[in-house]
Short mmCIF file of C-alpha atoms in Angstrom, two decimals:
data_model
loop_
_atom_site.label_atom_id
_atom_site.label_comp_id
_atom_site.label_asym_id
_atom_site.label_seq_id
_atom_site.Cartn_x
_atom_site.Cartn_y
_atom_site.Cartn_z
CA MET A 1 -39.96 20.43 32.53
CA ASP A 2 -38.53 20.84 29.05
CA ALA A 3 -40.35 23.64 27.25
CA THR A 4 -40.51 21.46 24.17
CA ASP A 5 -42.54 18.92 26.18
CA ASP A 6 -45.06 21.41 27.60
CA LYS A 7 -48.23 21.05 25.51
CA SER A 8 -50.33 23.66 27.30
CA GLY A 9 -51.78 26.65 25.46
CA SER A 10 -51.05 26.04 21.78
CA SER A 11 -53.30 28.44 19.86
CA GLY A 12 -53.63 32.15 19.13
CA ALA A 13 -51.18 34.63 17.68
CA LEU A 14 -48.96 36.57 20.08
CA HIS A 15 -47.25 39.94 19.93
CA VAL A 16 -43.67 39.37 21.02
CA ALA A 17 -41.33 42.27 21.75
CA MET A 18 -37.85 40.88 21.03
CA VAL A 19 -34.87 42.74 22.52
CA ALA A 20 -31.50 41.86 20.97
CA PRO A 21 -28.05 42.80 22.28
CA PRO A 22 -26.59 46.01 20.80
CA TRP A 23 -23.31 44.68 19.42
CA TYR A 24 -24.03 43.40 15.89
CA ASP A 25 -26.49 43.72 13.02
CA ILE A 26 -29.32 41.19 12.81
CA PRO A 27 -28.55 38.84 11.25
CA PRO A 28 -24.82 39.42 11.79
CA ARG A 29 -22.49 39.73 8.83
CA GLY A 30 -19.80 37.69 10.58
CA TYR A 31 -19.48 36.70 14.23
CA GLY A 32 -22.61 37.06 16.35
CA GLY A 33 -24.13 33.88 17.73
CA ILE A 34 -26.88 35.52 19.78
CA GLU A 35 -27.80 37.82 16.90
CA SER A 36 -27.97 34.89 14.49
CA MET A 37 -30.20 32.92 16.86
CA THR A 38 -32.43 35.98 17.40
CA ALA A 39 -32.84 36.54 13.67
CA ASP A 40 -33.85 32.91 13.14
CA LEU A 41 -36.29 33.02 16.03
CA VAL A 42 -37.94 36.21 14.78
CA LEU A 43 -38.36 34.80 11.27
CA GLY A 44 -39.68 31.50 12.61
CA LEU A 45 -42.23 33.16 14.89
CA THR A 46 -43.40 35.43 12.08
CA ARG A 47 -43.88 32.49 9.74
CA ARG A 48 -46.07 30.86 12.38
CA GLY A 49 -48.36 33.88 12.40
CA HIS A 50 -47.05 35.81 15.40
CA ARG A 51 -46.29 39.51 15.40
CA VAL A 52 -42.73 40.32 16.43
CA THR A 53 -41.30 43.77 17.12
CA LEU A 54 -37.51 43.53 17.10
CA ILE A 55 -35.53 46.09 19.10
CA GLY A 56 -31.80 46.26 18.48
CA ALA A 57 -28.94 48.09 16.80
CA GLY A 58 -28.02 48.58 13.15
CA ASP A 59 -29.71 46.81 10.28
CA GLY A 60 -32.56 44.35 10.41
CA VAL A 61 -34.52 45.72 13.39
CA ASP A 62 -37.88 47.45 13.75
CA LEU A 63 -36.85 49.88 16.50
CA ARG A 64 -33.21 50.98 16.49
CA THR A 65 -31.18 51.89 19.58
CA TYR A 66 -27.98 52.59 17.59
CA GLU A 67 -27.69 53.48 13.92
CA GLN A 68 -24.49 51.44 13.79
CA PRO A 69 -23.80 48.65 16.30
CA PRO A 70 -20.96 49.70 18.65
CA SER A 71 -19.05 46.47 18.00
CA GLU A 72 -15.69 48.04 18.69
CA ARG A 73 -16.82 48.88 22.24
CA ILE A 74 -17.66 45.36 23.42
CA GLY A 75 -16.71 45.21 27.08
CA ASP A 76 -17.61 48.86 27.68
CA PRO A 77 -20.73 48.96 29.89
CA ILE A 78 -22.09 52.27 28.57
CA PRO A 79 -23.41 51.02 25.19
CA GLU A 80 -25.14 48.12 26.94
CA VAL A 81 -26.78 50.37 29.52
CA ALA A 82 -27.73 53.02 26.96
CA HIS A 83 -29.20 50.31 24.73
CA ALA A 84 -31.29 49.02 27.64
CA ALA A 85 -32.58 52.51 28.47
CA LYS A 86 -33.59 53.17 24.85
CA ALA A 87 -35.19 49.75 24.54
CA ASP A 88 -37.18 50.39 27.71
CA ARG A 89 -38.60 53.58 26.21
CA PHE A 90 -39.62 51.68 23.08
CA LEU A 91 -41.29 49.00 25.19
CA GLU A 92 -43.40 51.63 26.98
CA GLY A 93 -45.20 52.31 23.70
CA LEU A 94 -45.83 48.67 22.73
CA ARG A 95 -48.80 46.53 23.66
CA ALA A 96 -46.87 43.28 23.65
CA ASP A 97 -48.10 40.01 25.13
CA VAL A 98 -44.58 39.04 26.18
CA ILE A 99 -41.10 40.60 26.11
CA HIS A 100 -38.21 38.32 25.20
CA ASP A 101 -34.89 39.90 26.18
CA HIS A 102 -31.50 38.61 24.99
CA SER A 103 -29.47 41.55 26.32
CA LEU A 104 -27.58 41.84 29.59
CA ALA A 105 -28.92 45.05 31.11
CA GLY A 106 -32.38 45.01 29.54
CA PRO A 107 -34.00 42.74 32.15
CA LEU A 108 -33.35 45.42 34.80
CA GLY A 109 -36.39 47.24 33.41
CA ALA A 110 -38.76 44.28 33.73
CA ARG A 111 -40.21 45.31 37.10
CA GLY A 112 -43.42 47.27 36.62
CA ARG A 113 -44.08 46.22 33.02
CA SER A 114 -47.56 45.02 32.20
CA ALA A 115 -46.21 42.21 29.98
CA PRO A 116 -44.07 39.42 31.44
CA THR A 117 -40.40 39.26 30.52
CA VAL A 118 -38.62 36.10 29.35
CA VAL A 119 -34.82 36.12 29.45
CA THR A 120 -32.65 33.60 27.60
CA CYS A 121 -29.44 32.98 29.54
CA HIS A 122 -26.85 33.03 26.76
CA GLY A 123 -23.84 32.84 29.07
CA PRO A 124 -22.83 31.57 32.50
CA VAL A 125 -25.41 31.27 35.28
CA THR A 126 -22.86 30.90 38.07
CA GLY A 127 -20.78 33.43 39.99
CA ASP A 128 -21.71 37.07 39.46
CA MET A 129 -24.16 36.21 36.68
CA GLY A 130 -25.92 33.74 38.94
CA GLU A 131 -26.36 36.42 41.57
CA PHE A 132 -27.65 38.81 38.90
CA TYR A 133 -30.30 36.34 37.78
CA ARG A 134 -31.26 35.58 41.39
CA ALA A 135 -31.77 39.28 42.02
CA LEU A 136 -34.15 39.36 39.05
CA SER A 137 -36.05 36.23 40.08
CA THR A 138 -39.26 38.05 40.99
CA THR A 139 -39.44 39.95 37.71
CA VAL A 140 -38.26 37.66 34.90
CA ALA A 141 -38.64 34.05 33.77
CA LEU A 142 -35.43 32.38 32.63
CA VAL A 143 -34.80 30.00 29.74
CA ALA A 144 -31.79 27.69 29.73
CA LEU A 145 -29.99 26.75 26.52
CA SER A 146 -29.14 23.26 27.79
CA TRP A 147 -29.69 20.92 30.69
CA ALA A 148 -25.99 21.29 31.45
CA GLN A 149 -26.40 25.03 31.93
CA ARG A 150 -29.50 24.65 34.07
CA ALA A 151 -27.84 22.08 36.31
CA HIS A 152 -25.26 24.67 37.39
CA ALA A 153 -27.97 26.80 39.03
CA PRO A 154 -31.11 24.69 39.57
CA ASP A 155 -32.53 27.22 42.05
CA LEU A 156 -33.01 29.97 39.47
CA ASN A 157 -36.47 30.92 38.20
CA TRP A 158 -36.42 28.63 35.16
CA ALA A 159 -39.41 28.61 32.83
CA GLY A 160 -37.92 25.91 30.61
CA ARG A 161 -35.05 24.71 28.45
CA VAL A 162 -34.94 25.47 24.73
CA HIS A 163 -31.90 24.51 22.66
CA ASN A 164 -30.56 26.99 20.15
CA ALA A 165 -31.10 26.07 16.51
CA VAL A 166 -30.14 26.67 12.90
CA ALA A 167 -32.07 26.93 9.67
CA VAL A 168 -30.80 23.59 8.41
CA ASP A 169 -31.66 24.25 4.77
CA THR A 170 -29.31 27.27 4.73
CA PHE A 171 -26.30 25.02 5.41
CA PRO A 172 -24.89 23.08 2.44
CA PHE A 173 -24.72 19.31 2.85
CA VAL A 174 -21.54 17.71 1.49
CA ASP A 175 -21.07 13.96 1.88
CA ARG A 176 -17.52 13.76 0.50
CA LYS A 177 -15.17 15.56 2.83
CA GLU A 178 -11.65 16.85 2.23
CA ASP A 179 -8.67 15.73 4.28
CA TRP A 180 -8.12 18.82 6.45
CA VAL A 181 -9.77 19.65 9.77
CA LEU A 182 -11.29 22.90 10.99
CA TRP A 183 -11.37 25.07 14.08
CA LEU A 184 -13.83 27.98 13.95
CA GLY A 185 -14.89 30.42 16.66
CA ARG A 186 -13.59 33.35 18.66
CA PHE A 187 -9.96 33.30 19.72
CA HIS A 188 -10.48 33.02 23.44
CA PRO A 189 -8.65 30.68 25.83
CA ASP A 190 -11.97 28.99 26.59
CA LYS A 191 -12.25 27.82 22.98
CA GLY A 192 -8.96 25.92 22.88
CA ALA A 193 -7.68 26.81 19.39
CA HIS A 194 -4.11 25.94 20.41
CA LEU A 195 -5.26 22.48 21.50
CA ALA A 196 -6.98 21.99 18.16
CA ILE A 197 -3.71 22.73 16.34
CA GLU A 198 -1.78 20.33 18.55
CA ALA A 199 -4.38 17.58 18.06
CA ALA A 200 -4.43 18.02 14.28
CA ARG A 201 -0.62 17.87 14.12
CA ALA A 202 -0.58 14.74 16.25
CA ALA A 203 -3.09 13.20 13.84
CA GLY A 204 -0.98 14.22 10.84
CA ARG A 205 -3.78 16.41 9.49
CA ARG A 206 -3.72 19.95 8.13
CA ILE A 207 -5.87 22.38 10.13
CA LEU A 208 -7.52 25.63 9.03
CA LEU A 209 -8.55 28.18 11.64
CA ALA A 210 -11.02 31.03 11.25
CA GLY A 211 -12.41 33.39 13.85
CA LYS A 212 -12.49 36.81 15.37
CA GLN A 213 -9.88 38.45 17.59
CA SER A 214 -11.31 41.93 18.10
CA GLU A 215 -11.34 42.02 21.91
CA ASP A 216 -8.19 42.48 24.00
CA VAL A 217 -8.37 39.02 25.57
CA GLU A 218 -8.73 37.47 22.12
CA ARG A 219 -5.79 39.36 20.64
CA VAL A 220 -3.53 38.51 23.58
CA TYR A 221 -4.46 34.83 23.41
CA PHE A 222 -3.95 34.68 19.65
CA GLU A 223 -0.51 36.32 19.82
CA LYS A 224 0.69 34.26 22.79
CA GLU A 225 -0.84 30.81 22.27
CA VAL A 226 -1.99 30.46 18.66
CA LYS A 227 0.32 32.44 16.40
CA PRO A 228 3.49 30.59 17.49
CA LEU A 229 1.85 27.31 16.39
CA LEU A 230 0.94 28.51 12.90
CA GLY A 231 3.02 27.44 9.94
CA PRO A 232 3.18 24.28 7.85
CA GLY A 233 -0.07 22.41 8.36
CA ALA A 234 -1.77 25.14 10.40
CA GLU A 235 -3.21 28.15 8.57
CA TYR A 236 -5.18 31.13 9.91
CA LEU A 237 -7.78 32.45 7.46
CA GLY A 238 -9.06 35.49 9.36
CA GLU A 239 -12.65 36.01 10.45
CA ALA A 240 -15.23 34.07 8.46
CA ASP A 241 -18.43 35.68 7.23
CA ALA A 242 -21.61 33.62 6.80
CA GLY A 243 -20.63 32.42 3.32
CA LEU A 244 -17.07 31.38 4.14
CA LYS A 245 -18.21 29.73 7.35
CA ARG A 246 -20.60 27.48 5.45
CA GLU A 247 -17.97 26.65 2.84
CA LEU A 248 -15.43 25.66 5.48
CA LEU A 249 -17.86 23.70 7.61
CA SER A 250 -19.20 21.70 4.69
CA ARG A 251 -15.79 20.71 3.28
CA ALA A 252 -13.83 19.87 6.45
CA ARG A 253 -13.10 16.31 7.52
CA CYS A 254 -14.30 17.31 10.99
CA LEU A 255 -14.69 20.27 13.30
CA VAL A 256 -12.29 20.15 16.25
CA PHE A 257 -13.87 21.69 19.34
CA PRO A 258 -11.54 21.35 22.38
CA LEU A 259 -13.72 23.43 24.71
CA GLN A 260 -12.11 24.63 27.95
CA TRP A 261 -15.16 25.80 29.87
CA GLU A 262 -18.72 24.73 30.66
CA GLU A 263 -20.23 26.45 27.64
CA PRO A 264 -24.05 26.40 27.79
CA PHE A 265 -24.43 25.88 24.04
CA GLY A 266 -22.02 25.67 21.12
CA MET A 267 -23.72 26.91 17.95
CA ILE A 268 -20.77 25.99 15.77
CA MET A 269 -21.28 22.31 16.60
CA ILE A 270 -24.81 22.14 15.23
CA GLU A 271 -23.78 24.25 12.23
CA ALA A 272 -21.04 21.77 11.42
CA MET A 273 -23.32 18.76 11.82
CA ALA A 274 -25.96 20.46 9.64
CA CYS A 275 -23.34 20.34 6.87
CA GLY A 276 -22.80 16.64 7.52
CA THR A 277 -19.47 17.35 9.21
CA PRO A 278 -18.71 15.41 12.40
CA VAL A 279 -17.59 17.16 15.57
CA VAL A 280 -14.59 16.03 17.63
CA ALA A 281 -14.97 17.70 21.01
CA LEU A 282 -14.04 17.56 24.66
CA LYS A 283 -16.72 16.65 27.18
CA ARG A 284 -17.54 20.08 28.57
CA GLY A 285 -20.78 22.01 28.95
CA SER A 286 -23.49 21.13 26.45
CA VAL A 287 -21.26 18.97 24.22
CA PRO A 288 -22.78 15.61 25.29
CA GLU A 289 -26.29 17.01 24.66
CA LEU A 290 -25.49 18.06 21.11
CA VAL A 291 -23.05 15.46 19.76
CA VAL A 292 -24.01 11.78 19.59
CA ASP A 293 -20.76 10.01 20.36
CA GLY A 294 -19.82 7.58 17.61
CA VAL A 295 -22.62 8.79 15.32
CA THR A 296 -22.36 12.54 14.69
CA GLY A 297 -18.86 12.91 16.11
CA PHE A 298 -16.74 11.91 19.07
CA VAL A 299 -16.85 13.23 22.64
CA ARG A 300 -13.62 12.74 24.56
CA ASP A 301 -12.46 13.47 28.10
CA GLU A 302 -8.89 14.71 27.55
CA PRO A 303 -6.91 16.45 24.76
CA PRO A 304 -4.58 13.44 24.15
CA GLU A 305 -7.64 11.49 23.00
CA LEU A 306 -8.45 13.93 20.21
CA PRO A 307 -5.98 12.80 17.49
CA SER A 308 -7.38 9.29 17.26
CA ALA A 309 -10.90 10.72 17.19
CA ILE A 310 -9.92 13.01 14.30
CA GLU A 311 -8.81 9.95 12.37
CA ALA A 312 -11.97 7.99 13.19
CA ALA A 313 -14.21 10.90 12.18
CA GLY A 314 -13.63 10.13 8.52
CA GLU A 315 -15.56 6.88 8.92
CA LEU A 316 -18.77 8.47 10.20
CA ASP A 317 -21.85 8.93 7.99
CA PRO A 318 -22.38 12.62 7.10
CA ALA A 319 -26.09 11.99 6.52
CA ALA A 320 -26.52 10.90 10.14
CA ALA A 321 -25.14 14.20 11.40
CA ARG A 322 -27.42 16.19 9.10
CA ALA A 323 -30.48 14.16 10.12
CA HIS A 324 -29.67 14.61 13.82
CA VAL A 325 -29.65 18.39 13.50
CA ALA A 326 -32.80 18.45 11.35
CA ARG A 327 -34.63 16.39 13.98
CA HIS A 328 -33.46 18.15 17.13
CA PHE A 329 -31.94 21.53 16.29
CA ASP A 330 -33.85 23.02 13.38
CA VAL A 331 -35.35 26.49 13.86
CA SER A 332 -38.87 25.03 13.81
CA VAL A 333 -38.08 23.02 16.96
CA MET A 334 -36.71 26.10 18.74
CA VAL A 335 -39.69 28.24 17.74
CA GLU A 336 -42.16 25.70 19.09
CA GLY A 337 -40.20 25.56 22.34
CA TYR A 338 -40.33 29.32 22.81
CA GLU A 339 -44.02 29.47 21.91
CA ARG A 340 -44.70 27.13 24.81
CA VAL A 341 -42.51 29.14 27.16
CA TYR A 342 -44.31 32.35 26.18
CA ARG A 343 -47.76 30.85 26.74
CA LYS A 344 -46.72 29.33 30.04
CA VAL A 345 -45.33 32.63 31.33
CA ILE A 346 -48.30 34.65 30.04
CA SER A 347 -50.69 32.19 31.68
CA SER A 348 -48.82 32.44 34.98
CA ALA A 349 -48.95 36.25 34.85
CA GLU A 350 -52.69 36.21 34.09
CA VAL A 351 -53.42 33.94 37.06
CA ARG A 352 -51.55 36.32 39.37
CA LYS A 353 -53.13 39.58 38.24
CA PRO A 354 -53.29 42.13 39.68
CA ARG A 355 -50.26 40.80 41.60
CA HIS A 356 -48.44 39.91 38.37
CA LEU A 357 -45.07 40.98 39.70
CA LEU A 358 -44.81 37.90 41.89
CA PRO A 359 -42.35 35.26 40.65
CA VAL A 360 -43.24 32.92 37.84
CA ALA A 361 -43.36 29.44 39.35
CA ALA A 362 -39.99 27.75 38.94
CA ASP A 363 -40.06 24.74 36.65
CA LEU A 364 -37.90 22.20 38.45
CA SER A 365 -39.33 18.95 37.12
#
């Protein structure tokens, strides 16, 4: 069942303990998709009358595990584990109705808590991560970001599916686009920046690229695959903060998104469409769930099909893309989805007391 379709239990304020990852401020100053989503969810829940205690690192949190987020140590397990241990101590002193954990190691402390724990799966649910979530199946309830993600591991203890969202009114709508195209994200092989450059060149269009390359894999990929392609018609702008990101997304002819993995959700796609900018993407992961082919962008099977789609993108109606995001991916829609997940999980835990550590019933409809 889609959490956004579950109408059970729709009244009464909740106290939600929200655990963010430790890597960036909330909201993030630049890159930080999970942190951005968490900030929007906290604000949306608060506006609907719920109490939220946010646990995280740096600025913008109620209970701080690190004074400064250890961003430069991403990939090092110690900050993640230390963050989880500190968060667990904070949670001991809270009388929360539900704990919503967005971190990796945090869910390890769910066993024995009086409040149920909801975990949003922000990354893969196959391989090692799939085994991790299976090992936690008796202690946490999982939320998928897309049907595509959930389909990769239908046996996990899913409590629902809730798409990520954006505050649409914070993204500028521009109906007259410029003639260049945009790639924006993190410079990782999975994101296909080199394919975006090749597609733009084949279409005879200038491309601007912006994104982070702070991790080793990102720096190696940028130096080996992206940098040699830069030059006339392909310009790297550095990492984009929130302001520059919105400026670029709103002005571009289209966002080129040649995804190379089964990404569970691509925030940059709904951000682009919120600005009225169509998305030209490859058919991987959640792309077909987010982009309406021929209306808000074009979804193609192979890289050689991208240049013609880049050309055709200029004929799409920017207002249609904006309206699509407002209807399906605004923060209000996400907040309502999580409210229903929380109430469902709380209700399941109440029914099982005092044996509340048994698994939440999997939602496989």
